[in-house]
Coordinates of C-alpha atoms in Angstrom, one line a residue:
X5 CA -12.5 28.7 -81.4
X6 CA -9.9 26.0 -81.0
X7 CA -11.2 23.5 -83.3
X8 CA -11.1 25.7 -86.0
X9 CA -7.4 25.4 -85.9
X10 CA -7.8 21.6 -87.3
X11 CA -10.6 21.9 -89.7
X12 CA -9.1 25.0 -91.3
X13 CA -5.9 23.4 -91.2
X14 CA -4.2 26.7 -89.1
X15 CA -3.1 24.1 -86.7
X16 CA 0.0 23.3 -88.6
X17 CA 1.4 26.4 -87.3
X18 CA 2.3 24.3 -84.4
X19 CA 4.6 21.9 -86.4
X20 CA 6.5 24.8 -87.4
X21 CA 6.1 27.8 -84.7
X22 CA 5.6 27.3 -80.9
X23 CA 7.0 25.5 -78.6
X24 CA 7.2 22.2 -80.5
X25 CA 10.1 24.1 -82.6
X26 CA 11.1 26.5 -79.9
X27 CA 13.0 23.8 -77.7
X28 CA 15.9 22.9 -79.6
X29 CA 19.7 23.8 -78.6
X30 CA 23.1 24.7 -77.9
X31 CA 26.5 23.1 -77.3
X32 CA 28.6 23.0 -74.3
X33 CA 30.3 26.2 -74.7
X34 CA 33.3 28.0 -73.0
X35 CA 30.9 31.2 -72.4
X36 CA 33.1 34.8 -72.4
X37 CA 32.3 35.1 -68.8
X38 CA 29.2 34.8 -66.4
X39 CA 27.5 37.8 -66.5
X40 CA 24.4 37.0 -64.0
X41 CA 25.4 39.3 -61.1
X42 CA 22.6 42.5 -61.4
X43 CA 23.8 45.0 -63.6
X44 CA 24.3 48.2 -61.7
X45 CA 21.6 50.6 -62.5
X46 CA 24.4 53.5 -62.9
X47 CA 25.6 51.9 -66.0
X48 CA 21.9 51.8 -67.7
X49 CA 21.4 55.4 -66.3
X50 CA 21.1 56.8 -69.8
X51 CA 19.0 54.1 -70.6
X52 CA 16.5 54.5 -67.7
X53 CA 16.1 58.0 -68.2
X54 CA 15.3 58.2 -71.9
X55 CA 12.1 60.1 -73.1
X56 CA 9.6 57.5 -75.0
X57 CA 6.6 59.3 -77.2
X58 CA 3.8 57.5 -76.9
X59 CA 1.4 56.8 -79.4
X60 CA -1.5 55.1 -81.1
X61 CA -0.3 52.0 -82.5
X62 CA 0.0 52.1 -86.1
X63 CA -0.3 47.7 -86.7
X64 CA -4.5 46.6 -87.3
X65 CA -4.7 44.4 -85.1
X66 CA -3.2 46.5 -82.1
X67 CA -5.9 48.9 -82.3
X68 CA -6.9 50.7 -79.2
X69 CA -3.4 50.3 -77.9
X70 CA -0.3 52.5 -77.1
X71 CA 2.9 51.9 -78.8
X72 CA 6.5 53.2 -78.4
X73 CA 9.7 52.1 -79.3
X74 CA 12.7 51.8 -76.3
X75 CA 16.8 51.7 -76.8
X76 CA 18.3 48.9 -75.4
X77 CA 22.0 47.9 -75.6
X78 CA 23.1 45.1 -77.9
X79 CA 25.3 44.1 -75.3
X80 CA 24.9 44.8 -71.7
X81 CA 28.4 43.9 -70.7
X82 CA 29.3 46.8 -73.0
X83 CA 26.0 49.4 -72.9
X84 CA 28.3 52.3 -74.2
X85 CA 28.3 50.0 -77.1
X86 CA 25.8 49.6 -80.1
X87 CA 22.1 50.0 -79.2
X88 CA 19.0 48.0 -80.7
X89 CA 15.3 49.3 -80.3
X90 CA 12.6 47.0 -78.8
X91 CA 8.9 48.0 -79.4
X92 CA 6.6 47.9 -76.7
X93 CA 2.6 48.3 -76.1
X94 CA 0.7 49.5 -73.4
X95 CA -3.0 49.1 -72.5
X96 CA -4.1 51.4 -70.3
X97 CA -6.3 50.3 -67.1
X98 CA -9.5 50.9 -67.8
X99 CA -11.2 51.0 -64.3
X100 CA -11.1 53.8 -62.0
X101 CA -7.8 55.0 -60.9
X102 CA -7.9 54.0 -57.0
X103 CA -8.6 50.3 -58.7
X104 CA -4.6 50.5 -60.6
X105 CA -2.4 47.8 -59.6
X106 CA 0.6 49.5 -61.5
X107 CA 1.8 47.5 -64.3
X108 CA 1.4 43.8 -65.5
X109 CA 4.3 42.8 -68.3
X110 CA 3.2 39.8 -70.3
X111 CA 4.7 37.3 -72.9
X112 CA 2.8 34.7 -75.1
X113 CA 5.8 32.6 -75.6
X114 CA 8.0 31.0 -78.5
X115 CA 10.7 31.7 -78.4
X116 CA 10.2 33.6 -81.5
X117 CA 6.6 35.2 -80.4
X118 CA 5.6 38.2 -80.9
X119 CA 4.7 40.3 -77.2
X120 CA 2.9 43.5 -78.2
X121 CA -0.4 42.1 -79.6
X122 CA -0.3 40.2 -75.9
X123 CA -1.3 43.4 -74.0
X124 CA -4.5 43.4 -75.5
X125 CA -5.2 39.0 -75.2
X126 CA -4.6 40.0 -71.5
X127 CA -5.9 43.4 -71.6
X128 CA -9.2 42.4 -72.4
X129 CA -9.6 39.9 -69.3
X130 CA -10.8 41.4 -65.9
X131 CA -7.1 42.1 -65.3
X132 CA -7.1 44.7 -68.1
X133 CA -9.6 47.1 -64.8
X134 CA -6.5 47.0 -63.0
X135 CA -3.6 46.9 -64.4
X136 CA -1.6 48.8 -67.2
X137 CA -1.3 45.7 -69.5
X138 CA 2.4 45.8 -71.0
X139 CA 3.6 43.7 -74.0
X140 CA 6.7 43.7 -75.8
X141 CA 8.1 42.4 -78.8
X142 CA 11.4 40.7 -77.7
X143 CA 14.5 41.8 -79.4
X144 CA 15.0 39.7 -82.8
X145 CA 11.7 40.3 -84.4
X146 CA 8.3 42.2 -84.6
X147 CA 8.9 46.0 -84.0
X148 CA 12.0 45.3 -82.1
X149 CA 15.8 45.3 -84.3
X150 CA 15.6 42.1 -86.1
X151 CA 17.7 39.2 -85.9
X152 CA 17.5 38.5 -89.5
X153 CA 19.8 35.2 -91.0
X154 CA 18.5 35.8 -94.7
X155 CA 17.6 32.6 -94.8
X156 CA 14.7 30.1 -94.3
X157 CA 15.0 28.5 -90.9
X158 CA 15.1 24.9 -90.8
X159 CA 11.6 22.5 -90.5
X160 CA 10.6 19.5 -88.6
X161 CA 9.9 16.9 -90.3
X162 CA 7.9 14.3 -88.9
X163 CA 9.3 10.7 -90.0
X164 CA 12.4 11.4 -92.0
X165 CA 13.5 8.1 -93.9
X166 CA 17.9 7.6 -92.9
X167 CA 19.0 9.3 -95.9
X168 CA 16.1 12.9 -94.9
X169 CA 17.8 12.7 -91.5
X170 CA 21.5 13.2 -93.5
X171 CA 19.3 16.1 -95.2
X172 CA 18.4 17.5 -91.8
X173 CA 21.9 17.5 -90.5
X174 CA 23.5 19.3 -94.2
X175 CA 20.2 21.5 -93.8
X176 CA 20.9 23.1 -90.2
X177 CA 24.8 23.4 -91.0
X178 CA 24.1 25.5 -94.1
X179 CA 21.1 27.7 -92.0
X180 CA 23.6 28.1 -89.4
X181 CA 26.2 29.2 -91.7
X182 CA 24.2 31.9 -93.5
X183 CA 23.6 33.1 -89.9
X184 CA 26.9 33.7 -88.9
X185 CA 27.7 35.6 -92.4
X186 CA 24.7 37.5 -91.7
X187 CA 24.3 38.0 -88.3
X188 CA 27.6 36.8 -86.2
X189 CA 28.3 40.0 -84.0
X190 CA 24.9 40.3 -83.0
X191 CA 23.2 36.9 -82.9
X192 CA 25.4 35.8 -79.5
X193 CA 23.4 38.9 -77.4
X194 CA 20.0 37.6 -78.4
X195 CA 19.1 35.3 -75.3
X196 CA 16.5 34.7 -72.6
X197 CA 18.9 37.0 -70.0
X198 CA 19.2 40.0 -72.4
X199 CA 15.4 39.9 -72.9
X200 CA 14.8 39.8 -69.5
X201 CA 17.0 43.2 -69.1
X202 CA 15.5 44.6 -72.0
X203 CA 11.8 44.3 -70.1
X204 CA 14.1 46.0 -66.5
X205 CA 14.9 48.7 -68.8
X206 CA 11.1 49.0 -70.2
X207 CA 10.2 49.0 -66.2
X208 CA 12.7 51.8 -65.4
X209 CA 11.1 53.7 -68.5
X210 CA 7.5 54.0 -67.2
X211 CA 8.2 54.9 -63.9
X212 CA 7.9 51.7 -62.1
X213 CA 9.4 50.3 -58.7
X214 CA 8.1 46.7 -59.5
X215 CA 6.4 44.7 -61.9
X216 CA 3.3 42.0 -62.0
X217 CA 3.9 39.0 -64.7
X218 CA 2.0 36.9 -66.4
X219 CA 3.8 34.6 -69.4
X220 CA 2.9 31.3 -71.0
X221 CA 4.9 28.3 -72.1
X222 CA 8.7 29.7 -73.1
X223 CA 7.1 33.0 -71.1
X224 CA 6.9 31.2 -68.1
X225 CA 11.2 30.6 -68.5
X226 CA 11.6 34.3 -69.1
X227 CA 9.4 35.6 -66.4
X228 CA 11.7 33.2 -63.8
X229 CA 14.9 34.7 -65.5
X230 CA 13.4 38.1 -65.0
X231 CA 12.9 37.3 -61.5
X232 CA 16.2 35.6 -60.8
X233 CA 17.8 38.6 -62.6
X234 CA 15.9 41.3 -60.1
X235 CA 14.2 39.9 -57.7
X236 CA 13.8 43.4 -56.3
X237 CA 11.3 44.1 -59.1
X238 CA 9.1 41.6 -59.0
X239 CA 6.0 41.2 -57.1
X240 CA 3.3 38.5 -58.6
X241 CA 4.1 36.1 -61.5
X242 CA 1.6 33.6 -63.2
X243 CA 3.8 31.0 -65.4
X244 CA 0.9 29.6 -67.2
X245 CA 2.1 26.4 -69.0
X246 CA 5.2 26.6 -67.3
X247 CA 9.0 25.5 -69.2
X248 CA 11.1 22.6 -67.1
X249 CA 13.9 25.0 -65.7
X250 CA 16.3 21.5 -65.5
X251 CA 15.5 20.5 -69.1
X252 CA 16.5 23.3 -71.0
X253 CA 16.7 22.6 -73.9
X254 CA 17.3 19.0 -75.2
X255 CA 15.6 17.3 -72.5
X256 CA 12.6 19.4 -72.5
X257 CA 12.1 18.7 -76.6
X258 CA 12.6 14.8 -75.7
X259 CA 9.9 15.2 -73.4
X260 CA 7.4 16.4 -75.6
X261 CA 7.8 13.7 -78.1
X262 CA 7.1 11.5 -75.1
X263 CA 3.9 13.4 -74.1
X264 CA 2.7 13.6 -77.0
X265 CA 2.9 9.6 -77.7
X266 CA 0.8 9.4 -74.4
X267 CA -1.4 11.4 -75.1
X268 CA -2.4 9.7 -78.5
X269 CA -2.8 6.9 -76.8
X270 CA -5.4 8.4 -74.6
X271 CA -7.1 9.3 -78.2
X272 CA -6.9 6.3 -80.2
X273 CA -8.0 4.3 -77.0
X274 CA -11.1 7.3 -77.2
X275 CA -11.5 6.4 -80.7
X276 CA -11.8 2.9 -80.2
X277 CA -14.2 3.4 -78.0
X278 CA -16.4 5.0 -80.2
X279 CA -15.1 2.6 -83.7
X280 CA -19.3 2.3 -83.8
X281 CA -19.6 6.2 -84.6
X282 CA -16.1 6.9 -86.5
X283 CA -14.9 3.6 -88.1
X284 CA -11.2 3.8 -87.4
X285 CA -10.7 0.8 -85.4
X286 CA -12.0 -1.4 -82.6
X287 CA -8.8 -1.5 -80.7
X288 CA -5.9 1.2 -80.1
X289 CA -3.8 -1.1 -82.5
X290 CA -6.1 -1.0 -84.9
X291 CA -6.6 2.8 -85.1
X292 CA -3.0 3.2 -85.0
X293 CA -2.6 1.2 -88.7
X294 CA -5.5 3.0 -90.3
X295 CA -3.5 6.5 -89.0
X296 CA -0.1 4.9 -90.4
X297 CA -1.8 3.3 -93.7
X298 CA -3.3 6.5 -94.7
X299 CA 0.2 8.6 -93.6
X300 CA 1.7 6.4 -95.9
X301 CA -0.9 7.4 -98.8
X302 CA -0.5 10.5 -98.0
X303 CA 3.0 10.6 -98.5
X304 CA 2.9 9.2 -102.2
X305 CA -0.5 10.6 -103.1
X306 CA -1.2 14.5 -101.2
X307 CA -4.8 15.6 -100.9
X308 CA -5.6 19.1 -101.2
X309 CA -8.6 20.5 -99.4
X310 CA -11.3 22.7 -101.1
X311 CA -9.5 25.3 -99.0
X312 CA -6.2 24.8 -100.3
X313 CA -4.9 23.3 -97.5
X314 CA -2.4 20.4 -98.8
X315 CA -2.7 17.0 -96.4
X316 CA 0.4 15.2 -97.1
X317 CA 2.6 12.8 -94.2
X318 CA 4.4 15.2 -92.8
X319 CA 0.6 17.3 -92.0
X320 CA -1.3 14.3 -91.1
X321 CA 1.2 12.7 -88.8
X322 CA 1.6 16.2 -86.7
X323 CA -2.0 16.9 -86.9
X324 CA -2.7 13.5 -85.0
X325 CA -0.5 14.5 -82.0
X326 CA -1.9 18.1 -82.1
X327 CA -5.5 16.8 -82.2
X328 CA -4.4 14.3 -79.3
X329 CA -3.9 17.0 -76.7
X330 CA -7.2 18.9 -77.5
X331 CA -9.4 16.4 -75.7
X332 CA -12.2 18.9 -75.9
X333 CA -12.2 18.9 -79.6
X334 CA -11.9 15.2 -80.1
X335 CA -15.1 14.6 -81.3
X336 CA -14.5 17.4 -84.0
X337 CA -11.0 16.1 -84.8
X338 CA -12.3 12.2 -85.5
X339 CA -14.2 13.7 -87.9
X340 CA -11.4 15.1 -89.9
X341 CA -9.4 11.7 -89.4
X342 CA -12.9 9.8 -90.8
X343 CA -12.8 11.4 -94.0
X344 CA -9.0 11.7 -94.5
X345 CA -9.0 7.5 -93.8
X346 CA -12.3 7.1 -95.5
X347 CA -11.3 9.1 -98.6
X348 CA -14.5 10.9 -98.1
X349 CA -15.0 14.5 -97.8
X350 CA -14.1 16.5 -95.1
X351 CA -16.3 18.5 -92.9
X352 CA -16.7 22.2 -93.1
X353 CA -15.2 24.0 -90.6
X354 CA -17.9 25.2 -88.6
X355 CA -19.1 28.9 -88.6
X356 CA -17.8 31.2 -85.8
X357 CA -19.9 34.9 -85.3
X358 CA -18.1 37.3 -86.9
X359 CA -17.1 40.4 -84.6
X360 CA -18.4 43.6 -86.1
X361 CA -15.8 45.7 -84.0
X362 CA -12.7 43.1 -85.7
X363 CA -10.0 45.4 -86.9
X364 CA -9.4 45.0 -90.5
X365 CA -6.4 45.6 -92.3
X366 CA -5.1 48.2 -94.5
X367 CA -6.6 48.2 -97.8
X368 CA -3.1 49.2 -99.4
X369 CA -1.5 45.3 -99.5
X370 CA 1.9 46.4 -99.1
X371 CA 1.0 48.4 -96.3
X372 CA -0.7 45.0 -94.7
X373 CA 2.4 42.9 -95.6
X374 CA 4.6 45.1 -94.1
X375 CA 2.3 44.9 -90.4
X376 CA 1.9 41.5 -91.1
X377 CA 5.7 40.8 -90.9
X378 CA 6.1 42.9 -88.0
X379 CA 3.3 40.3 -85.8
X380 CA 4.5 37.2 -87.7
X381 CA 8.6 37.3 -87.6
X382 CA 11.4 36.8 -88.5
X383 CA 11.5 33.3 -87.4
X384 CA 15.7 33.0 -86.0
X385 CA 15.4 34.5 -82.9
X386 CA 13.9 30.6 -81.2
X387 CA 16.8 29.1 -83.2
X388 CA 19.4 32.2 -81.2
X389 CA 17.7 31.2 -77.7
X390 CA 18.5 27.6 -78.4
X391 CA 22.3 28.5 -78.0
X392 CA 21.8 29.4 -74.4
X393 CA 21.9 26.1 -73.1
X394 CA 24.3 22.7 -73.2
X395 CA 24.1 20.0 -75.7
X396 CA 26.0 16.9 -76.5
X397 CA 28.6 17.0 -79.0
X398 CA 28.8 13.6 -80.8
X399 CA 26.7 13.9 -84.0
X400 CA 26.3 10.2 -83.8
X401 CA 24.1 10.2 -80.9
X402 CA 21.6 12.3 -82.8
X403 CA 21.3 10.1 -85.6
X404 CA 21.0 7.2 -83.4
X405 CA 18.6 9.4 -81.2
X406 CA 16.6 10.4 -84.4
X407 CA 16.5 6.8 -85.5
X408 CA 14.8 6.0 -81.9
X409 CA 12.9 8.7 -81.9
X410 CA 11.0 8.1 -84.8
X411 CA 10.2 4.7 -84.6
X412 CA 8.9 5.2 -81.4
X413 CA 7.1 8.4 -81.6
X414 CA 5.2 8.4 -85.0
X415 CA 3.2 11.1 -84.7
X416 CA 4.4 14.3 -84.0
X417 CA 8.0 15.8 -85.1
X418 CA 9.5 14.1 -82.7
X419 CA 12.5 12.7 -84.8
X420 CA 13.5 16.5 -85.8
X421 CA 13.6 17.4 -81.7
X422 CA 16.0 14.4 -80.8
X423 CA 18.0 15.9 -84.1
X424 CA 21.3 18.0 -83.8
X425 CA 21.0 21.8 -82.8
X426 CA 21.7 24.5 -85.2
X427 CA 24.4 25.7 -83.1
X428 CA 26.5 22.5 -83.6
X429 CA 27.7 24.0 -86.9
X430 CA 27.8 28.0 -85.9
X431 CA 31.1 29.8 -85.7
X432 CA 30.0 32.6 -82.8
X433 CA 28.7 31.1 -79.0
X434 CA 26.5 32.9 -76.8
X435 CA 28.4 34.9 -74.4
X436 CA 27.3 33.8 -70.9
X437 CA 25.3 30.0 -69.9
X438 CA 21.5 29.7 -68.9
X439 CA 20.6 31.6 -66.1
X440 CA 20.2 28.8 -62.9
X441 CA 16.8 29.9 -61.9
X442 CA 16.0 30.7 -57.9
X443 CA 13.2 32.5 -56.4
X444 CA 14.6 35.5 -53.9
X445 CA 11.5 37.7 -54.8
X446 CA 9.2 37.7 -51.7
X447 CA 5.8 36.2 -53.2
X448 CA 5.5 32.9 -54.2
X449 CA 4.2 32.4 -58.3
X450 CA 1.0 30.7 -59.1
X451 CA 2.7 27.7 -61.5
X452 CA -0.3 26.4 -63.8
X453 CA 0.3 23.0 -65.7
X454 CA -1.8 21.0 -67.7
X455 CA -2.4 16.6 -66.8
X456 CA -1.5 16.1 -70.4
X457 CA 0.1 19.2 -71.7
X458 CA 2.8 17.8 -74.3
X459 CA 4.2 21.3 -75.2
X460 CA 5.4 21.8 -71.9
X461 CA 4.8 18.1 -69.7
X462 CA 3.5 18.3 -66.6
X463 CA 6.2 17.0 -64.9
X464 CA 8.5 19.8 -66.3
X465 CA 5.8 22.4 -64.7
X466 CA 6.3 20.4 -61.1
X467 CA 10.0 20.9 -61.4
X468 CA 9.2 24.3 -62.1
X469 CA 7.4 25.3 -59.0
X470 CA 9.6 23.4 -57.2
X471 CA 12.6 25.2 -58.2
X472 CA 10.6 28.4 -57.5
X473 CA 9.2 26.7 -54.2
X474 CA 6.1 28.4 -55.3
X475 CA 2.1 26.3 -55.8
X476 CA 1.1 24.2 -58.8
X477 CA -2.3 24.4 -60.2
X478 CA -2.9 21.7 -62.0
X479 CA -5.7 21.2 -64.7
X480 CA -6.5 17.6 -64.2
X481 CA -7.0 15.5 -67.5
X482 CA -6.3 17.9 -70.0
X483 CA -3.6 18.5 -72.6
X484 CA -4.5 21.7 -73.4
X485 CA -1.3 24.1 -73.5
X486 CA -2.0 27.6 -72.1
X487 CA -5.2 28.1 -69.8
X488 CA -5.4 32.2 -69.7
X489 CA -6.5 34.8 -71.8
X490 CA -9.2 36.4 -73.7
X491 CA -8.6 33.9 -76.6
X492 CA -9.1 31.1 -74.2
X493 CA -12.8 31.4 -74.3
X494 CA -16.1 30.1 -75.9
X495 CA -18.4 32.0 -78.3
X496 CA -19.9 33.7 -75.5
X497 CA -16.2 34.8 -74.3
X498 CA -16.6 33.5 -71.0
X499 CA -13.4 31.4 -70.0
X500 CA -12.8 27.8 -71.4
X501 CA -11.6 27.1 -67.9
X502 CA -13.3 29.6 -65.0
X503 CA -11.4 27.6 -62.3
X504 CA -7.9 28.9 -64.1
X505 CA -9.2 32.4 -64.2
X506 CA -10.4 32.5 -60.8
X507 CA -7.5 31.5 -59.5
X508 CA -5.3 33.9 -61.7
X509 CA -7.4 36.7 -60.9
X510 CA -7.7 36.5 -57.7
X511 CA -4.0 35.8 -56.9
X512 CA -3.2 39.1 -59.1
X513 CA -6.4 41.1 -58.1
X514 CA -6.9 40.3 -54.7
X515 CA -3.6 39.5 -53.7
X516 CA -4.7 35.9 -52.8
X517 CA -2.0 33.6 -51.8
X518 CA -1.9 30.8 -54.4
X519 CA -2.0 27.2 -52.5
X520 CA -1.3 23.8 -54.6
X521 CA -4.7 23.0 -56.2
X522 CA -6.6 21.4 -58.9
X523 CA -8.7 22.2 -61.5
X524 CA -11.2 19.9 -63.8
X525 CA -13.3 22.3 -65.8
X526 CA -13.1 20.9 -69.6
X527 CA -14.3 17.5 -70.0
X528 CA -14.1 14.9 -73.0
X529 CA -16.8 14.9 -75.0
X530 CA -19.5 13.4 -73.9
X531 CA -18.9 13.3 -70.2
X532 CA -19.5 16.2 -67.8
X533 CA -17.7 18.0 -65.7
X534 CA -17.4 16.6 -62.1

């Protein structure tokens, strides 16, 4: 359930994971050289023809999956050079064999996601009959050779005062200096391109002439490298959520801040609305200053939930803008806001059926930790992919942007995405630019965007299949971000959004050409669906 994620306070795993973290960047660097052209297959020979031993996967919560681990160079301008592993899943097809589509590679996103556990959230949709589901942990983290800076990475704040914003800037120079003592030779090879060669080599591996795709939000980015890379491997690719290919990074993080303002305007205006039922306000303006009076409460006085869960500014103002996008869940989510501006109590999350057939894990809690670790990090490899693109250089522009920023975006981190990137201070630069993104593989992508998505803005999505010259489904008046997957279901696990899955299924099943389109399935609460 979605709405869990506010009332259980899990939803601040936005603030500091996902997208809202994962856009943030590099400098203008004199790259080594520009290594785009397609790497001939001769020199990845030894690669390509390595034996992989498949077998059960030993992590909980991939249960009923295959697991293996594949060699990869470090760098594939030298492969005779160092190697790293990357782990990789498989699900089976589970329909008949005449029904196999080959194989469909999938990422969740990030950067700084975990792949493997995604063969089995797309696995377990009808496209699971078909296809051999693939997921893979990209090199950095999970059971892939981590990128490891033995250090915290840096967080977002949400409204950092003029002297916190000094603290950001001394903050990411020191992270970015423990990563080049720890991890200078390697951290430059850890980019969107290599990861898209690592999943070529993963292809070559099981056997097959061409892939299917299907990524969300910083997955949609690496399934259109992977394309641009070898177009001559790819067939079908749904970019669900889909990355602005001309806004990577900086622009893309200044867009969300941006999105996510509209869209809690949309809410507060909702709210207003409704000040009979909730109590926050009559007006927009007047919702606003109850949200920024009790922010400011927060901030000298926290208040801890009976579950632990600590509401203090930097919480409520991000869980504002993440309840804004869920329009589906408002009505839940004012709830939360009544009792944290009321001072009353706060409403039990409500109860979900449990799932007899749930893996559970180990009962030895070292042994858990250590699966754990390999779903949840480490957390550098976003900050790496950051250093793939161009930034500005004058530090003074992101104070002043950061100033801006927060004054006119209060809810939301969006003063710690107009802030400097981490790479500003590092010693080593990536070793080749972004990839320019074209579409030479014959069938067009199904692009899938969201009205009100603030992860990754709509408007980002229509440059994307634009630059793809591929359809856009667009989910009218929603802010959802991702619309696909077994996860993205009610308690009944039939889809949140049946329009999306129609369309994704039959473009991937049926071979359907996707058209530009629209899609209205998940109201606000309280009206229906047209």
């Amino acid at each position: 359930m979605e709405t869990a994620n506010i009332l259980t306070g899990a939803g601040a795993a936005v603030v500091t994971t996902g997208l809202a973290l994962s856009l943030t960047g590099a400098l203008p660097v004199s790259f080594a050289e520009d290594r785009h052209e397609p790497i001939k297959d001769r020199a990845l020979v030894a690669f390509h023809d390595q034996d992989v031993e498949w077998e059960e996967c030993e992590d909980f919560y991939l249960t009923g999956l295959d697991c293996a681990t594949v060699e990869v160079p470090l760098d594939y301008g030298a492969p005779e050079g160092e190697r790293i592993d990357v782990g990789v899943s498989r699900r089976p097809a589970q329909g008949d064999e005449k029904e196999r589509q080959g194989v469909l590679f999938t990422n969740p996103g990030g950067p700084g996601a975990t792949g493997r556990i995604t063969a089995d959230e797309i696995g377990s949709t009808p496209l699971g009959q078909a296809y051999d589901v693939i997921g893979m942990d990209p090199r950095g983290l999970g059971a892939s050779t981590w990128l490891d800076c033995e250090v915290d990475p840096p967080v977002l704040d949400t409204h950092p005062t003029d002297e916190e914003i000094e603290q950001i800037f001394d903050q990411r120079r020191q992270y970015a200096e423990s990563c080049d003592e720890a991890e200078s030779d390697q951290r430059p090879h850890f980019t969107t391109a290599n990861t898209a060669r690592d999943m070529d080599v993963v292809r070559a591996v099981l056997g097959e002439e061409r892939i299917d795709y299907i990524g969300a939000s910083y997955g949609t980015y690496l399934g259109a490298v992977y394309g641009t890379l070898f177009p001559e491997r790819l067939d079908r690719a749904v970019l669900d959520s889909a990355v602005d290919p001309d806004g990577v990074w900086r622009e893309n993080f200044l867009a969300q801040a941006r999105a996510t303002t509209d869209n809690v305007e949309r809410y507060t205006d909702w709210l207003a609305d409704r000040d009979d039922e909730f109590g926050l306000g009559a007006t927009r303006e007047e919702v606003v200053r109850s949200f920024e009076q009790t922010s400011e409460r927060l901030r000298e006085e926290p208040r801890e939930a009976e579950n632990g869960m600590i509401y203090d500014e930097d919480y409520f103002r991000s869980l504002v803008g993440i309840s804004a996008d869920d329009q589906g869940a408002w009505d839940e989510s004012a709830l939360v806001f009544e009792a944290l501006v009321e001072e009353t109590p706060l409403p039990e999350a409500p109860e979900t059926p449990g799932d007899p057939d749930m893996p559970m894990p180990p009962e030895d809690p070292e042994e858990a930790e250590e699966q754990l670790e390999r779903l949840d990090g480490p957390p550098h490899l976003l900050w790496a992919i950051h250093c793939e693109a161009e930034w500005p250089t004058d530090p003074d522009q992101y104070r002043a942007d950061m100033r801006e920023f927060r004054d006119a975006h209060a809810f939301g981190p969006a003063a710690t995405q107009a802030g400097p990137p981490v790479c500003m201070f590092a010693e080593e630069q990536p070793t080749e630019p972004a990839v320019d993104l074209t579409r030479e593989w014959e069938t067009p992508a199904l692009v899938i965007a969201g009205e009100f998505d603030s992860k990754t803005p709509y408007q980002g999505a229509a440059n994307m299949a634009d630059r793809l010259d591929s359809p856009l489904l667009t989910v009218v008046d929603d802010g959802r971000h991702v619309f696909y997957g077994s996860s993205v279901s009610d308690p009944e696990g039939e889809p949140l959004y049946p329009c999306v899955a129609e369309m994704v299924e039959a473009y991937l099943l049926d071979g359907q050409d996707p058209q530009d389109t629209s899609c209205h399935d998940r109201p606000r609460p309280g009206e229906d669906t047209p």
